Amino acid sequence: MNLDTLLDGPLRGLAGALARREVQAAEVARAYLDRIAAANALLNCFITVDRERSLHEAEAADRWLDARAAGGADAPASTLLPPQLSGLLAGVPVAHKDIFCAEGWRTTCGSRMLENFVAPYDAHVITRFRAAGAVTLGRANMDEFAMGSSNENSWFGPVRNPWDTSRVPGGSSGGSAAAVAAGLAPAATGTDTGGSIRQPAAWCGVSGIKPTYGRVSRYGMIAFASSLDQGGAFARRAEDLALLLDVMAGHDARDATSAVRQDGSFTGLLGQDLTGLRVGVPRDWFGSGLAAGIGTAVQAALEQLQRQGCVLVDIDLPASRHAIPAYYVIAPAECSSNLSRFDGVRFGHRAAGYRDLTELYERSRAEGFGAEVKRRILIGSYVLSHGYYDAYYLQAQKVRRLIADDFTRAFASCDLIAGPVTPTSAFRLGACNEDPVQMYLEDMYTIPVNLAGLPGMSIPAGFDNGLPVGLQLIGPWWQEARLLQVAHAYQQHTDWHRARPAGVPGVSA
Ligand code: GLN
């Protein structure tokens, strides 16, 4: 098979060809690294590319695959994964959002604060990918500390949307989404605190999943808002995401919110038909805030699901209209606490000159953090301060509970929920510079899902004026396999996930 066909096909096909030794991991890594070398100057998807280090990892995967093919080897040196998963992705390249600490890799979190920080240890997610034999393809660009919806808040410059390079890719995992969309990586990790996987997946025309809160360990994933942050993945297809989640998800004692679950493989329901599945449609989400072209595409996707046997039922999520104000109290509150560790002493950037300790803190933080991060720290410190705590923080927590209760009620009458991911499609670079609230509103359909801790996906569902549109699928807690089943069945009957942006340097579309 032609290498390009293999690279752009399902992950399972690539992993299979590697396992059968029809292709070498080093060859695959080199092909992707060449694409990145040709396209990254334009798209800026990667903050760090280390060709030598990636090829070194690929060669190790080749040695292990050779040994296994010869009947020799055990799992790669780790007992972390169950036998059926160790080596599952041997030789498969994965781009990692620059928020996951990876030993020996510069880990910047998109911030000047960590510009020169080389992680001394692996995040749990990274450990699992290593145990599966995956090859690190580089470190994906992101909004600083995962705060943003456009990737314009990165210290390392904005990422450009491969479908229209005058537009943003979405954020905060914009580098990951754009890399997969452009064909610079077959898979990428991301994190989603308020939409940072689903929104860029929608705007770049790729598939993305945010698992249930607690599904993927946050150990070594640099914290933004700990009660909301959740790691997940991007790929072209739902079936690829199932494979990635099999590797990423699992209990980790080092994250106190990591769940102990025995749910089996996320591929478990793939291929089962959808007859009789009840899909809840939040009619409120199709109101005047939604761009017409997105409404049309999402409506067509719902009809497609109906043709495949799903039953559509109307549901109400009345409290979700308070999600954005509640989130912009809770997330900044948690971030102001989490980011206090960056003090110029323990981690990262330290100002060159200072007279005393206070000035060391002040100057290091003033220089190390960008405007959006500072805005969030200020809001967070304010809402947590004495006298305001009850009025803002406590109130927001109550709203959060109401939102979660709405979902619980809705799931009594449906098996999953489907609707839009974003109110508009990708905007032009700079369009929201003057008005952060305009950007905050992009997350109106994604943030309720984080506040309730539910799993959510975005899958390609058409175009609005030539720009990709996502369909959001939301499930009850721990029902990722159901979402993946529905997404996969949809992708068996539609071609939106196959569409590729033209004109990416070094990549033949
Ligand atoms: N856009 C949201 C924010 O700026 C969500 C970011 C995220 O999910 N990490 O906070």
XYZ file of C-alpha atoms and ligand atoms in Angstrom, residues 97 99 142-150 153 171-173 191-200 210 224-225 228-230 327-328 331-332 372 376 439-440 442-443 446-447 450, ligand 1:
54
model
C -0.590 18.985 23.586
C 0.379 20.651 28.601
C -2.041 25.730 22.640
C -3.487 28.771 24.354
C -1.426 29.776 27.369
C -2.316 27.455 30.264
C -5.272 26.251 28.132
C -7.119 29.548 28.518
C -8.755 30.544 25.274
C -10.914 29.483 22.360
C -8.735 30.561 19.447
C -3.206 33.386 23.560
C -8.628 26.539 21.230
C -7.167 25.844 23.550
C -5.982 22.589 21.903
C -7.425 18.726 27.222
C -10.916 20.105 27.641
C -11.846 22.336 30.581
C -14.700 24.168 28.887
C -14.560 22.963 25.292
C -10.891 22.913 24.335
C -11.109 19.566 22.553
C -14.599 19.756 21.039
C -14.459 23.349 19.821
C -11.161 23.129 17.886
C -13.580 14.705 26.061
C -5.839 25.033 34.858
C -9.169 24.388 36.649
C -13.077 20.658 35.105
C -9.830 19.679 33.336
C -9.968 16.405 31.458
C -17.762 28.831 34.514
C -16.092 32.265 34.498
C -12.521 28.295 36.350
C -10.704 31.544 37.252
C -5.604 36.514 29.456
C -8.243 35.112 35.002
C -14.817 34.696 22.645
C -16.173 33.284 25.932
C -18.139 30.417 21.744
C -18.241 27.843 24.538
C -19.575 22.915 25.510
C -19.135 24.379 29.002
C -17.685 20.161 31.722
N -12.341 28.471 26.111
C -12.480 28.123 27.494
C -11.582 28.995 28.319
O -10.990 29.853 27.777
C -12.180 26.666 27.702
C -10.735 26.354 27.643
C -10.454 24.903 27.876
O -11.324 24.050 27.714
N -9.234 24.625 28.297
O -11.438 28.820 29.480
